Short mmCIF file of C-alpha atoms and ligand atoms in Angstrom, two decimals:
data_model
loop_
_atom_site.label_atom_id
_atom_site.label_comp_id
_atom_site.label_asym_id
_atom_site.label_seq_id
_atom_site.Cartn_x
_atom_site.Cartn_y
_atom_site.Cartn_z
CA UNK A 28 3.18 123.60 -222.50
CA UNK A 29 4.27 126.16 -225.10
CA UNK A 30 5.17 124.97 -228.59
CA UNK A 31 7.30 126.56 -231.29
CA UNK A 32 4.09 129.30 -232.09
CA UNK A 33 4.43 130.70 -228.06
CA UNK A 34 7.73 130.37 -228.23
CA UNK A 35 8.48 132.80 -231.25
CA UNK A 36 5.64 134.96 -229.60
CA UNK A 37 7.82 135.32 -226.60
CA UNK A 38 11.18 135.91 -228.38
CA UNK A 39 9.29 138.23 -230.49
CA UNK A 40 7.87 140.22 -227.38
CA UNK A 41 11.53 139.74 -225.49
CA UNK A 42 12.97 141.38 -228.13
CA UNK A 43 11.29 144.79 -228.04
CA UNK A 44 11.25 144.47 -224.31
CA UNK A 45 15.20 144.00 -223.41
CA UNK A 46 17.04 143.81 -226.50
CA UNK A 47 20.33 146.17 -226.22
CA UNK A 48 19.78 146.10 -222.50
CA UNK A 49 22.92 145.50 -220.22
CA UNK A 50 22.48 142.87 -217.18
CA UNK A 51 23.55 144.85 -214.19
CA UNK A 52 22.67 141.89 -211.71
CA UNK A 53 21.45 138.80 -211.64
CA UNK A 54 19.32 136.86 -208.69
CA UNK A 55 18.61 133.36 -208.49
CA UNK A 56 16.23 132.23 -206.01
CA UNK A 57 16.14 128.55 -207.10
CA UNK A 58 19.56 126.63 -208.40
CA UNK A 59 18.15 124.02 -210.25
CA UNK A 60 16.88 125.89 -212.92
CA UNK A 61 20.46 126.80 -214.34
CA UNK A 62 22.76 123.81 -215.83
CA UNK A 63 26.03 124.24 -214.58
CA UNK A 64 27.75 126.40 -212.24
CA UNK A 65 25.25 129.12 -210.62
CA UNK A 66 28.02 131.54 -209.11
CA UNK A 67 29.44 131.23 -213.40
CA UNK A 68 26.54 131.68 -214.21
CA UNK A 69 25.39 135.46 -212.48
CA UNK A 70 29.27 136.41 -212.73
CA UNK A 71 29.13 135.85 -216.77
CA UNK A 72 26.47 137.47 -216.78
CA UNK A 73 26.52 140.70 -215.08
CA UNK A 74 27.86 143.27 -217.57
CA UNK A 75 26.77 141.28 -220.40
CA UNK A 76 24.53 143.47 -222.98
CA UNK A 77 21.93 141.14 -224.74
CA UNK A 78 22.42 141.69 -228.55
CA UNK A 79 19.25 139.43 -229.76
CA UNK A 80 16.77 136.62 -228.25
CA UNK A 81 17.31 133.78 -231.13
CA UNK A 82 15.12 130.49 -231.34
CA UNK A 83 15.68 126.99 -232.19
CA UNK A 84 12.57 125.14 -231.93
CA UNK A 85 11.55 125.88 -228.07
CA UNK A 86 14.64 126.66 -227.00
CA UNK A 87 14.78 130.35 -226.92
CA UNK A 88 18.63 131.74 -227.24
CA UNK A 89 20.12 135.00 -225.90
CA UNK A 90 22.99 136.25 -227.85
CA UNK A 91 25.00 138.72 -225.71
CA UNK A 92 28.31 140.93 -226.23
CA UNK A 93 30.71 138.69 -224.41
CA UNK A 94 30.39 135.65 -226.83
CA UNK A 95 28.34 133.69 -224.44
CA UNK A 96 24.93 132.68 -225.68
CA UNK A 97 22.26 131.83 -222.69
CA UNK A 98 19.75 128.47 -223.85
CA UNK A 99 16.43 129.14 -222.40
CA UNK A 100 14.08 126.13 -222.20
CA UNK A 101 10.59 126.99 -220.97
CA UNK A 102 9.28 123.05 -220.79
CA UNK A 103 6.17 123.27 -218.86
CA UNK A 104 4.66 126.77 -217.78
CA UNK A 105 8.21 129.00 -217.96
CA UNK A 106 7.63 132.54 -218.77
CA UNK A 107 9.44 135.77 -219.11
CA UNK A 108 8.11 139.04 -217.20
CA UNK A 109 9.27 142.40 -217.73
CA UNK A 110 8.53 144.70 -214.81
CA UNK A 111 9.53 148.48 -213.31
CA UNK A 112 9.78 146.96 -209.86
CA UNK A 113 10.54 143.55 -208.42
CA UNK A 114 7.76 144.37 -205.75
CA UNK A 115 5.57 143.36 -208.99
CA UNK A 116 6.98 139.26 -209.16
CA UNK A 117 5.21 136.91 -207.11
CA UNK A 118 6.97 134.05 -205.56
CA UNK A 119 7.19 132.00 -208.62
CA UNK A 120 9.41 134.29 -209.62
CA UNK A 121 12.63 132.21 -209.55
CA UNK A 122 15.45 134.37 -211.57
CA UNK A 123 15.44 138.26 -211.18
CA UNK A 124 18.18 139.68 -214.08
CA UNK A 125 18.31 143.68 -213.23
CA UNK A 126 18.41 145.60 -216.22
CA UNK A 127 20.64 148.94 -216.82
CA UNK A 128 17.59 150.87 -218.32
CA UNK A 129 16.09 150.76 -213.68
CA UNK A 130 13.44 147.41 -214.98
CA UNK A 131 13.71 144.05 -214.62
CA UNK A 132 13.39 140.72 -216.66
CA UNK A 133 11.76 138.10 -214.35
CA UNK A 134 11.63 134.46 -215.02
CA UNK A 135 8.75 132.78 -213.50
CA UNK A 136 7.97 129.27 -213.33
CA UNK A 137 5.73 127.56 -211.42
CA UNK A 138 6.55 124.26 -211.55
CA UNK A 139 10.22 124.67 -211.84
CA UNK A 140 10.76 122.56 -215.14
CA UNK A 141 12.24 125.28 -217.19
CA UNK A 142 16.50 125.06 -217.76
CA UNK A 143 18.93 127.93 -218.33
CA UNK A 144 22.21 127.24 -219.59
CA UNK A 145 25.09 129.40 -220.64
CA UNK A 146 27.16 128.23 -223.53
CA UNK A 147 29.92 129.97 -225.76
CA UNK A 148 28.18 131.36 -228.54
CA UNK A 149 28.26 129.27 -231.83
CA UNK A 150 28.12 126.44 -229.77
CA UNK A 151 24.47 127.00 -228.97
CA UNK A 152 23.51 124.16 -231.41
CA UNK A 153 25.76 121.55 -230.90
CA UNK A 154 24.43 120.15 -227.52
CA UNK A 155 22.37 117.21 -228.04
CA UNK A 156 19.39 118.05 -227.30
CA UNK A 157 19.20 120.84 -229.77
CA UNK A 158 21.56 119.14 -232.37
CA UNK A 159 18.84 116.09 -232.47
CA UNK A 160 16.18 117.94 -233.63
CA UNK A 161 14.75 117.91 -236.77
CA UNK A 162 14.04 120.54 -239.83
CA UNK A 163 12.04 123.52 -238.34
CA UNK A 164 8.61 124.65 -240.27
CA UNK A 165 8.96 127.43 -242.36
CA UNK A 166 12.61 127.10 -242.62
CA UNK A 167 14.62 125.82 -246.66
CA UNK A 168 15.67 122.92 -244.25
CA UNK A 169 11.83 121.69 -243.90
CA UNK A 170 11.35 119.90 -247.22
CA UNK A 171 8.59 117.53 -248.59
CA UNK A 172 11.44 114.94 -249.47
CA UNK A 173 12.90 115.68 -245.70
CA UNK A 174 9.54 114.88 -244.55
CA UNK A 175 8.94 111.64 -246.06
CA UNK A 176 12.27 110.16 -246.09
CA UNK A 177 11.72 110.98 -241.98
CA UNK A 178 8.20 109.17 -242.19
CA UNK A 179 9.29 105.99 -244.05
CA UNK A 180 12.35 105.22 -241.34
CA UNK A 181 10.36 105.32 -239.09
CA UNK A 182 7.27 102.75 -237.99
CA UNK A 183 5.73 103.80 -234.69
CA UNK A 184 2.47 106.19 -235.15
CA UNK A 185 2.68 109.44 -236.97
CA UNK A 186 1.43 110.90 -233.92
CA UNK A 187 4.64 109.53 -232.04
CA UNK A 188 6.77 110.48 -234.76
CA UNK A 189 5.85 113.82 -235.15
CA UNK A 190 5.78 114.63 -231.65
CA UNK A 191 9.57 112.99 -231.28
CA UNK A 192 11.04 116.28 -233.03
CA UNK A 193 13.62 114.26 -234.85
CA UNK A 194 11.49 114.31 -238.36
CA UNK A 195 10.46 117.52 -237.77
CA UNK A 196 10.72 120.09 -235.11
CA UNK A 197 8.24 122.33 -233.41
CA UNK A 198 5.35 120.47 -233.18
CA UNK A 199 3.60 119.81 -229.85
CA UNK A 200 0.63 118.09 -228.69
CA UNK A 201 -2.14 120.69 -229.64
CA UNK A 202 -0.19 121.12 -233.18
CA UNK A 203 -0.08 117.90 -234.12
CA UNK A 204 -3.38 117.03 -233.70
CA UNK A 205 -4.41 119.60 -235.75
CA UNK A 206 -2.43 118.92 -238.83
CA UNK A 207 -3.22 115.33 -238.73
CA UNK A 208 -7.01 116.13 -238.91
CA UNK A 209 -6.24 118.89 -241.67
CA UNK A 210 -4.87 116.33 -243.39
CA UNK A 211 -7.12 113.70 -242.30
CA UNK A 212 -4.46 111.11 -241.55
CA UNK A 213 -5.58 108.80 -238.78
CA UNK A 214 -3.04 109.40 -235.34
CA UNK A 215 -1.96 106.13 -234.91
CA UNK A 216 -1.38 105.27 -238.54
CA UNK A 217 1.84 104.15 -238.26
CA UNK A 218 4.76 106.84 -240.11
CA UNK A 219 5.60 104.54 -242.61
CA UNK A 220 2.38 103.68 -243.75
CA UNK A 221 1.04 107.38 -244.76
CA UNK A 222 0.66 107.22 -248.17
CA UNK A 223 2.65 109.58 -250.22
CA UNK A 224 -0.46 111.56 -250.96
CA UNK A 225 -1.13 112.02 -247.43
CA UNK A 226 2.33 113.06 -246.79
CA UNK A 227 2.12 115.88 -249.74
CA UNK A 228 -1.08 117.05 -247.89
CA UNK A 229 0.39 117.03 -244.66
CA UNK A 230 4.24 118.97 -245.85
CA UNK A 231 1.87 122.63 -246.73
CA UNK A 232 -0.95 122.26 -243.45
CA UNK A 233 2.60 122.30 -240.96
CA UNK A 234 3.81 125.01 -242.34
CA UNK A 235 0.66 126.77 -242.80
CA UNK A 236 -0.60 125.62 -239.35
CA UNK A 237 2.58 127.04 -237.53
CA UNK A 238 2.78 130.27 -239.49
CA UNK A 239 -1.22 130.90 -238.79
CA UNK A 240 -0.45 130.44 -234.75
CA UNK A 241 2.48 132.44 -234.73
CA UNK A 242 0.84 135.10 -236.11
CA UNK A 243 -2.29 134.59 -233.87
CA UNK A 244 0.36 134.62 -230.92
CA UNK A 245 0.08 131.78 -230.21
CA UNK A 246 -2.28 129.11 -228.29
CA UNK A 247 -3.70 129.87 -224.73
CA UNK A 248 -3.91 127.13 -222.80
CA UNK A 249 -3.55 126.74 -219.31
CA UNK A 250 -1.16 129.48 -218.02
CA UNK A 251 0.56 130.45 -221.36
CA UNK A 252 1.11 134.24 -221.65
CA UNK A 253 3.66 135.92 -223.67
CA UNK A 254 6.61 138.29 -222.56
CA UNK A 255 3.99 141.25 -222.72
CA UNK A 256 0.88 140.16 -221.23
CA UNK A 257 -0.84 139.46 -223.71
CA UNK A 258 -2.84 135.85 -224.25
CA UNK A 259 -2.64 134.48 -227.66
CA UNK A 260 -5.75 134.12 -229.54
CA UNK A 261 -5.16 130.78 -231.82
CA UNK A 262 -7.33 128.50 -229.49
CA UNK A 263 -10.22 130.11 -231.49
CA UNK A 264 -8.73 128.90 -234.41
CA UNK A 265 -8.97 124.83 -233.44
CA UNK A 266 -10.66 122.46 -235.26
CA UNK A 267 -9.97 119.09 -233.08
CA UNK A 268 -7.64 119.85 -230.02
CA UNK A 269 -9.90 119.51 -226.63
CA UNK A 270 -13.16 119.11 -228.90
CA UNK A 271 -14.21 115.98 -227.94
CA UNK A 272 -17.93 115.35 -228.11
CA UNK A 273 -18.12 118.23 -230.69
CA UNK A 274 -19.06 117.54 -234.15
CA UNK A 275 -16.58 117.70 -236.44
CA UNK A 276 -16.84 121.00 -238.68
CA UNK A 277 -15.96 118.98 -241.53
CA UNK A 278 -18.15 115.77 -241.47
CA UNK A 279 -20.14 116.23 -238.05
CA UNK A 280 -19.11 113.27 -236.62
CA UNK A 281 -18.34 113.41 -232.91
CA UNK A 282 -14.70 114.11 -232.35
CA UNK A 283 -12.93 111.42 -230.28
CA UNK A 284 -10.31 111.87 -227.51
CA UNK A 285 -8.06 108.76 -227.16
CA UNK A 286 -4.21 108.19 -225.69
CA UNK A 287 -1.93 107.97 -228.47
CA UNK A 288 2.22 108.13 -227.39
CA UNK A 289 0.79 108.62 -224.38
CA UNK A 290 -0.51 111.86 -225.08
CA UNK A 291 -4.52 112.54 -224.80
CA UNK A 292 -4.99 112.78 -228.56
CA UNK A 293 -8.34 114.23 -230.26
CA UNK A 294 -9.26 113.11 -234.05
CA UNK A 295 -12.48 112.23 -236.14
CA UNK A 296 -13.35 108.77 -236.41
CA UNK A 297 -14.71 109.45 -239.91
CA UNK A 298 -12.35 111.31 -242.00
CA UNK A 299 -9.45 110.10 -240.15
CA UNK A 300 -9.57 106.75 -240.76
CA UNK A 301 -6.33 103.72 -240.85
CA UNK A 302 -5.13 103.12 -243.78
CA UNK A 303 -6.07 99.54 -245.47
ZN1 ZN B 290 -14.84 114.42 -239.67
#
C-alpha cells in the first residue's frame, strides 16, 4: 500500500508530468472507482485545466481552474501513468483523462480499491475522512505536545494508535514499524504508557523517518511505482520491516514478526521491550 512518502513521490512526479494541462476527455471504464455521479463527474471535468496536484496525508488533491478540486485516494496498489498513446495502458487501466498537450494520464488499479471524488474546492478538507486525520509530519501542526497529549488519550497499543491516523497522520504499516524500533518502544506498549522520554525520542525519528523516504522516493514494495516509472529506493534503507529472522543491526538479536492491530508487525525482542 503506499504511505504518505509514495504518495508525495507521486504528486511530486504528477506535477511535472500534467500540471497546466487541460482535460480534453475523460474515460471511465469502471464506475465504482468515482464517488458520486460518473456522467458529473467526466462533464466537470472536460475543459477543466489542472492548476496543482496538492496532498493531505494519502489523499492526493487536484486543484483545477473551475473551482472544483478532484480527491484521489490510491488505497491499495492505485497508480498514475502518463503515456503518448492509450495503446500503452493495459487492462487495469480503469480511468483514461485525455490531455490537450496529444498524452494521456491513466489511472491504473488493479484491485480496484482506489476512490476519486470531485468536490468544490476549499471544501477538499472538510469530508470526514480527511477532516479526522491527525497533524501531518513535517508540518508546524505536528508538535511534541500534539503528540503526547494524542498518546496519553489514548490506551490501545502505540502500534494501533499510530496506525489510526487520528494522533498523527501519514504513517503506514512499514513506517511505523520503523520508528518504533528507532525509538525502541515495544509495538504493543500500550499509547498511554510510553514514557515521556520515549515519546521525545519518538516526535524527531517521524519526522526524520518520513522526510528520509520521501526523499528516497519512497518504499518499493509489492507493485508501488511512482507517476514516472521510477521504483523508490527506501526499502534499502530498513532496519526492521520484513526482517524477520535477521539480526538486529543494533543488538543482533533476531528480529521478530508478530500480529499487532492486526497488522504483521516486525520489532526486536531486546531493545524493544514493555514497559514495567
Ligand atoms: Zn535489537
Amino acid at each position: 500500500m503506499p504511505e504518505l512518502p509514495e504518495v508525495e513521490t507521486v504528486r511530486r512526479g504528477l506535477n511535472s508530468l500534467v500540471k497546466g494541462r487541460t482535460i480534453t476527455n475523460v474515460e471511465i471504464y469502471y464506475d465504482k472507482i468515482i464517488i458520486g455521479s460518473v456522467a458529473d463527474f467526466q462533464h466537470q471535468l472536460v475543459g477543466a485545466k489542472i492548476l496543482d496536484i496538492g496532498r493531505r496525508a494519502k489523499y492526493l488533491l487536484f486543484h483545477f481552474d473551475n473551482n472544483l478540486t478532484m480527491i484521489s485516494h490510491l488505497r491499495m496498489e492505485g497508480k498514475y501513468q502518463v503515456r503518448a498513446s492509450k495503446a500503452d495502458f493495459d487492462k487495469h487501466v480503469h480511468i483514461v483523462f485525455h490531455l490537450d498537450d496529444g498524452k494521456f494520464l491513466g489511472y491504473r488499479d488493479v484491485r480496484k480499491f482506489g476512490k476519486m471524488q470531485l468536490v468544490p474546492t476549499t471544501e477538499e478538507l472538510q469530508g470526514k475522512a480527511i477532516a479526522a486525520l491527525g497533524p501531518e509530519p513535517l508540518t508546524p501542526e505536528y508538535t511534541l505536545a500534539a503528540l503526547q497529549q494524542g498518546l496519553q488519550r489514548r490506551k490501545k497499543s502505540i502500534k494501533a494508535t499510530l496506525l489510526d491516523q487520528h494522533v498523527v497522520s501519514g504513517l503506514g504499516n512499514i513506517y511505523v514499524d520503523e520508528v518504533l524500533w528507532r525509538a525502541q518502544i515495544h509495538p504493543e506498549e500500550p499509547a498511554n504508557k510510553v514514557t515521556e522520554q520515549q515519546v521525545a525520542a519518538l516526535y524527531p525519528i517521524i519526522n526524520d523517518e518520513i522526510k528520509t523516504a520521501i526523499a528516497a522516493g519512497g518504499t518499493t514494495v509489492r507493485s508501488y511505482v511512482d507517476a514516472t516509472g521510477h521504483e523508490g529506493t527506501f526499502q534499502l534503507q530498513l532496519h526492521v520491516y520484513n526482517q524477520e529472522g535477521h539480526p538486529c543491526e543494533r543488538c543482533g538479536t533476531i528480529i521478530k514478526k508478530i500480529k499487532v492491530a492486526g497488522r504483521g508487525t516486525h520489532f526486536c525482542p531486546q531493545c524493544q521491550t514493555l514497559n514495567p
